[in-house]
XYZ file of C-alpha atoms in Angstrom:
409
model
C 5.154 10.423 8.058
C 1.753 10.618 9.964
C 1.391 8.098 12.593
C -1.734 6.634 11.383
C -0.238 5.955 8.041
C 2.896 4.626 9.617
C 0.504 1.961 11.379
C -1.482 1.053 8.378
C 1.593 0.264 6.169
C 2.067 -2.866 7.464
C -1.348 -3.911 6.275
C -0.142 -3.794 2.700
C 2.422 -6.659 2.612
C 0.335 -8.804 5.390
C -2.515 -8.434 2.796
C -0.125 -9.604 -0.053
C 0.628 -12.954 1.984
C -2.927 -13.766 3.110
C -5.765 -14.327 0.739
C -3.727 -13.759 -2.530
C -1.454 -16.635 -1.684
C -4.818 -18.810 -1.058
C -6.032 -17.857 -4.336
C -2.981 -18.014 -6.856
C -1.458 -20.910 -4.998
C -3.729 -23.756 -6.348
C -3.697 -22.338 -9.642
C -0.161 -21.813 -9.553
C 0.912 -25.378 -8.419
C -1.906 -27.254 -10.279
C -1.561 -25.184 -13.585
C 2.142 -24.293 -13.833
C 3.829 -26.913 -11.816
C 1.640 -29.942 -12.464
C 0.281 -30.628 -8.908
C -3.053 -32.669 -9.066
C -5.954 -30.311 -8.134
C -7.293 -32.489 -5.513
C -3.849 -32.948 -3.782
C -3.424 -29.251 -3.910
C -6.585 -28.751 -2.065
C -5.834 -31.288 0.599
C -2.208 -29.608 1.077
C -3.774 -26.165 1.234
C -6.338 -27.802 4.054
C -3.629 -29.664 6.202
C -1.219 -26.728 6.189
C -3.852 -24.424 7.373
C -4.864 -26.763 10.062
C -1.536 -27.260 11.581
C -0.911 -23.396 11.486
C -4.413 -22.675 12.880
C -3.605 -24.482 16.529
C -0.521 -22.252 17.454
C -2.580 -18.876 17.142
C -3.679 -18.599 20.686
C -0.380 -19.643 21.923
C 1.339 -17.093 19.688
C -1.087 -14.343 21.106
C -0.371 -15.568 24.813
C 3.475 -14.826 23.839
C 2.854 -11.786 22.428
C 1.092 -10.479 25.523
C 3.898 -11.291 27.410
C 6.173 -9.289 25.126
C 4.090 -6.229 24.990
C 6.134 -3.089 24.558
C 9.356 -5.491 23.765
C 8.195 -6.599 20.182
C 10.981 -5.304 17.897
C 12.987 -8.278 17.833
C 9.849 -10.827 17.556
C 8.597 -8.681 14.687
C 11.991 -8.485 12.887
C 12.370 -12.059 13.191
C 8.878 -13.059 12.071
C 9.170 -10.338 8.821
C 12.460 -12.489 7.999
C 10.772 -15.798 8.019
C 7.973 -14.674 6.071
C 9.859 -13.053 3.296
C 12.096 -16.564 3.120
C 9.040 -18.455 2.922
C 7.015 -16.238 0.624
C 9.985 -16.522 -2.082
C 10.240 -20.145 -1.450
C 6.666 -20.882 -2.380
C 6.999 -19.150 -5.948
C 10.507 -20.504 -6.502
C 10.277 -24.179 -5.823
C 13.453 -25.986 -6.515
C 11.919 -29.442 -6.534
C 9.536 -31.287 -8.540
C 7.485 -34.377 -8.149
C 6.565 -35.757 -5.025
C 8.774 -33.515 -3.250
C 6.931 -30.658 -4.599
C 3.987 -31.769 -2.253
C 6.575 -31.571 0.864
C 7.910 -28.259 -0.162
C 4.438 -26.879 -0.666
C 3.592 -27.919 2.923
C 6.841 -26.406 4.323
C 6.507 -22.973 2.715
C 2.847 -22.695 3.492
C 3.517 -23.460 7.183
C 6.363 -20.805 7.238
C 4.365 -18.092 5.462
C 1.238 -18.876 8.045
C 3.217 -18.971 11.135
C 5.190 -15.810 10.448
C 2.099 -14.102 9.061
C 0.587 -14.772 12.368
C 3.336 -13.712 14.427
C 3.106 -10.314 12.775
C -0.540 -9.967 12.265
C -1.678 -10.922 16.056
C 0.826 -8.326 17.286
C -0.275 -5.815 14.735
C -4.052 -6.254 15.356
C -3.337 -6.271 19.249
C -1.471 -2.884 18.752
C -4.577 -1.457 16.839
C -6.745 -2.345 19.753
C -5.103 -0.428 22.084
C -4.755 3.126 20.179
C -7.448 4.956 21.837
C -11.115 5.128 21.885
C -13.892 3.839 19.195
C -13.436 6.673 16.829
C -9.439 6.302 16.847
C -10.024 2.539 16.436
C -11.961 3.026 13.371
C -9.681 5.479 11.852
C -6.688 3.256 12.397
C -8.687 0.323 10.806
C -9.564 2.125 7.827
C -5.556 2.866 7.384
C -4.772 -0.755 7.943
C -7.532 -2.098 5.749
C -7.021 0.257 2.945
C -3.340 -0.276 2.808
C -4.058 -3.964 3.025
C -6.438 -3.627 -0.099
C -3.894 -2.031 -1.986
C -1.759 -4.914 -1.092
C -4.502 -7.372 -2.220
C -4.910 -5.678 -5.378
C -1.453 -6.136 -6.194
C -1.215 -9.293 -5.278
C -4.184 -10.185 -7.317
C -2.874 -9.022 -10.474
C 0.856 -9.135 -10.299
C 1.012 -12.909 -10.050
C -1.538 -13.423 -12.815
C 0.252 -11.237 -15.123
C 3.718 -12.869 -14.434
C 2.495 -16.352 -14.414
C 1.122 -15.628 -18.158
C 4.432 -14.564 -19.205
C 7.341 -16.560 -20.713
C 9.778 -16.212 -17.997
C 7.781 -16.937 -15.047
C 10.455 -18.058 -12.615
C 12.421 -14.751 -13.053
C 9.359 -12.640 -12.750
C 8.376 -14.336 -9.480
C 11.752 -13.824 -8.251
C 11.300 -10.098 -8.591
C 7.791 -10.097 -7.009
C 9.232 -11.872 -4.054
C 11.974 -9.314 -3.644
C 9.555 -6.385 -3.956
C 7.319 -8.058 -1.091
C 10.382 -8.484 1.209
C 11.068 -4.548 0.739
C 7.627 -3.606 1.401
C 7.319 -6.021 4.435
C 10.545 -4.220 5.849
C 9.275 -0.795 5.213
C 6.063 -1.774 7.119
C 7.715 -3.239 10.038
C 10.003 -0.259 10.325
C 7.215 2.249 10.072
C 5.150 0.461 12.696
C 7.981 0.278 15.210
C 9.533 3.636 15.174
C 6.805 5.815 13.442
C 3.326 4.582 14.400
C 0.957 5.538 16.915
C 2.226 4.313 20.464
C 0.531 1.051 22.092
C -1.509 2.691 25.054
C -0.849 0.084 27.874
C -0.892 -3.764 27.894
C -3.527 -4.679 30.611
C -2.811 -7.528 32.853
C -1.167 -10.950 31.817
C -3.587 -13.783 31.299
C -3.833 -17.332 29.808
C -4.626 -17.729 26.386
C -7.770 -19.466 27.376
C -9.061 -16.566 29.749
C -10.811 -14.645 26.750
C -13.001 -17.552 26.462
C -14.785 -16.609 29.908
C -15.691 -13.226 28.314
C -19.379 -14.146 27.311
C -19.679 -11.253 24.700
C -16.286 -12.350 22.923
C -17.771 -16.117 22.857
C -20.947 -14.914 21.368
C -19.246 -13.140 18.601
C -16.860 -16.032 17.595
C -19.738 -17.900 15.669
C -20.688 -15.054 13.213
C -17.446 -14.041 12.674
C -16.581 -17.666 11.765
C -19.321 -18.496 9.456
C -18.858 -14.999 7.742
C -14.940 -15.874 7.295
C -15.940 -19.263 5.455
C -18.435 -17.555 3.213
C -15.677 -15.224 2.041
C -13.030 -17.543 1.979
C -14.571 -20.154 -0.602
C -15.302 -17.822 -3.457
C -11.936 -16.228 -3.025
C -10.317 -19.760 -3.298
C -12.311 -20.515 -6.557
C -12.620 -17.046 -8.064
C -9.952 -17.624 -10.725
C -11.428 -21.019 -11.496
C -14.931 -19.491 -11.829
C -13.676 -16.794 -14.042
C -11.749 -19.165 -16.518
C -14.329 -21.920 -16.710
C -17.598 -20.441 -15.935
C -17.256 -16.768 -17.347
C -14.860 -17.918 -19.835
C -12.881 -14.930 -19.699
C -9.676 -15.736 -18.127
C -7.686 -12.546 -19.722
C -10.167 -10.371 -17.573
C -8.990 -12.334 -14.372
C -7.004 -9.314 -13.054
C -9.618 -6.798 -13.985
C -12.255 -8.799 -11.906
C -10.316 -8.751 -8.849
C -8.846 -5.304 -9.229
C -12.609 -4.299 -9.437
C -13.308 -6.428 -6.460
C -10.643 -5.062 -4.191
C -10.746 -1.537 -5.396
C -14.242 -1.328 -4.570
C -13.844 -2.754 -0.844
C -10.898 -0.061 -0.728
C -13.378 2.749 -1.697
C -16.027 1.513 0.215
C -13.924 1.627 3.305
C -14.758 5.469 4.504
C -18.518 4.493 4.034
C -18.629 1.661 6.194
C -16.401 3.876 8.936
C -18.866 6.813 8.471
C -21.644 4.516 8.670
C -20.468 2.340 11.662
C -20.103 5.756 13.681
C -23.799 6.490 13.040
C -25.547 3.020 13.768
C -22.996 1.275 15.330
C -20.350 -1.398 14.124
C -22.090 -4.492 14.544
C -25.467 -3.099 12.392
C -23.105 -1.643 9.747
C -21.454 -5.129 9.561
C -24.754 -6.726 9.236
C -25.737 -4.327 6.207
C -22.394 -5.384 4.811
C -23.578 -8.950 4.786
C -26.829 -8.076 3.100
C -24.928 -6.293 0.288
C -22.824 -9.381 -0.027
C -25.619 -11.930 -0.437
C -27.679 -9.891 -2.992
C -24.263 -9.575 -4.905
C -23.361 -13.387 -4.968
C -27.053 -14.535 -5.237
C -27.115 -13.970 -9.072
C -23.888 -15.385 -9.725
C -24.851 -19.127 -9.800
C -27.009 -18.118 -12.916
C -24.103 -16.732 -14.895
C -22.478 -18.436 -17.864
C -20.037 -17.889 -20.320
C -19.802 -14.442 -21.642
C -21.738 -12.757 -18.908
C -18.710 -10.466 -18.282
C -20.699 -7.371 -17.655
C -22.995 -8.966 -15.072
C -20.006 -10.797 -13.318
C -18.178 -7.288 -13.188
C -21.369 -5.723 -11.263
C -21.080 -8.993 -8.814
C -17.411 -8.221 -8.129
C -18.116 -4.417 -7.535
C -21.154 -5.099 -5.212
C -19.214 -7.770 -3.397
C -15.970 -5.848 -3.243
C -17.874 -3.081 -1.664
C -19.424 -5.671 0.843
C -15.774 -6.819 1.729
C -15.032 -3.597 2.965
C -17.285 -3.912 6.103
C -16.061 -7.658 6.527
C -12.404 -6.319 6.647
C -12.701 -3.299 8.733
C -15.667 -3.700 11.170
C -15.099 -7.094 13.108
C -11.612 -6.163 14.447
C -13.141 -2.539 15.809
C -16.321 -4.763 17.106
C -13.704 -7.099 18.979
C -11.875 -4.195 20.468
C -14.870 -2.849 22.059
C -15.179 -6.134 24.007
C -11.575 -6.310 25.476
C -11.499 -5.166 29.028
C -8.711 -2.537 29.564
C -7.796 -4.644 32.244
C -6.923 -7.605 29.627
C -4.270 -7.960 27.051
C -5.631 -7.984 23.510
C -2.943 -10.332 21.700
C -4.584 -13.482 23.384
C -7.801 -12.455 21.936
C -6.830 -11.951 18.648
C -4.784 -15.347 18.464
C -8.229 -17.109 18.848
C -9.931 -14.615 16.491
C -7.335 -15.180 13.870
C -7.365 -19.005 14.561
C -10.970 -19.011 13.497
C -10.055 -16.755 10.408
C -7.331 -19.491 9.217
C -9.989 -22.476 10.106
C -12.202 -20.653 7.904
C -9.746 -20.829 5.001
C -8.606 -24.352 5.908
C -12.346 -25.372 4.975
C -12.587 -23.418 2.053
C -9.687 -25.419 0.432
C -12.032 -28.386 0.827
C -13.949 -26.991 -1.891
C -11.354 -27.906 -4.358
C -11.862 -32.034 -3.696
C -15.561 -31.151 -3.401
C -15.377 -29.597 -6.947
C -13.535 -32.726 -8.179
C -16.250 -35.241 -6.608
C -18.824 -33.394 -8.434
C -17.082 -33.730 -11.940
C -15.351 -30.518 -12.262
C -11.906 -30.340 -14.346
C -10.042 -27.352 -14.420
C -9.657 -26.149 -18.093
C -12.283 -28.909 -19.506
C -15.203 -26.978 -21.079
C -18.537 -28.625 -19.633
C -17.103 -30.682 -17.027
C -18.779 -29.871 -13.690
C -19.758 -26.257 -14.665
C -22.844 -26.216 -12.428
C -20.953 -27.910 -9.539
C -18.643 -25.034 -9.743
C -21.282 -22.166 -9.829
C -23.160 -23.569 -7.130
C -19.690 -23.936 -4.812
C -18.589 -20.524 -5.703
C -21.807 -18.752 -5.201
C -24.730 -20.413 -3.711
C -22.882 -22.159 -0.976
C -21.320 -18.828 0.314
C -24.767 -17.164 0.325
C -26.227 -19.890 2.516
C -23.444 -19.510 4.844
C -23.232 -15.910 5.032
C -27.048 -15.641 5.716
C -26.169 -18.244 8.730
C -23.541 -15.656 9.794
C -26.154 -13.109 9.719
C -28.698 -14.761 11.782
C -26.107 -15.395 14.443
C -25.087 -11.714 14.476
C -28.766 -10.712 14.963
C -28.951 -12.535 18.092
C -25.768 -11.329 19.220
C -27.146 -7.515 18.675
C -30.059 -8.282 20.817
C -28.063 -10.208 23.512
C -25.444 -7.481 23.769
C -27.712 -4.128 23.156
C -26.387 -2.903 26.212
C -22.781 -3.218 25.358
C -20.556 -0.499 23.605
C -20.530 -1.193 19.979
C -23.944 -3.245 19.728
C -26.243 -0.414 20.883
C -29.435 -0.788 18.756
């Protein structure tokens, strides 16, 4: 097995436990298990908020254990596999279901953070900028395969007659992929080149270039998380094509995977930050018309999915590489990525509030004509506005950091 491939494999199961969980959990618990939509949204928000505060601390612990991560990652993998299975195989009903969802989500988020922060920090210490972009392409490519699988398979299983049995097999397959990814990373991957000096988790905030990058990254993450949370609702109740949900999601993520080599090549040519900015522009152009779509606009929405998917490739691959270029060789990277993933999780937490917002706007899942305009505006127009703010802030960063590697004009 090639070292770069061995590094990238873990991206597949980690991606399966990230955005797809956020996409499918609301519809699964509200549609299959009968939990109220607004309650599901508040649970998603609360669980993410509780989990978010621990990431800088986890990054600090990982820095302290650099080079001795086998036990850490194996324990985290076990917790993630158990929590992932528990999310889809809830043994309780009624009010107890709310607490069960909270506990399983926190378990998934915590274990995912333990693995993901170490994984990203590992990737930041693999070599020069070209090596980082190559490794990021493998990681995000494998991740997009995981996202495609996790986007299509649960929806197919939930539409069947034996949902619980199907989700049990799905959880088992996830556990096997997770075990393969961890073993490949620990024993067949590119080595972690150095660890830098140990530091407080707050020390990265003293890095001015890092602080400047946080706001555009956070705003962009919110703009991606909102439509991800609402995609299945939009496809079912705005486009009126729930039978094509898997196809739309597959088109979105396959387009992202196919676009990865293009973004890597473009970043090498014009700079990582400028390539990311072009990705933002493409995303706004793709989503701008989605607010105007209505029932039956299947072909037009397919085009939106493909273009937005291409833009997603830039959002996934380029920001972590951009961050890696800002970390001093004298500093350990996990503390940086702890703060980085904190913002990503906060963005997902805020996207969960879109569900109570839709309920306030009169939207009712599965009820024709109830809050359709509110759904369209929240799904498409709001993310475009936030993405434009992110792009404006990134433009300022590019000008301010023009002399730094990765930001060269």
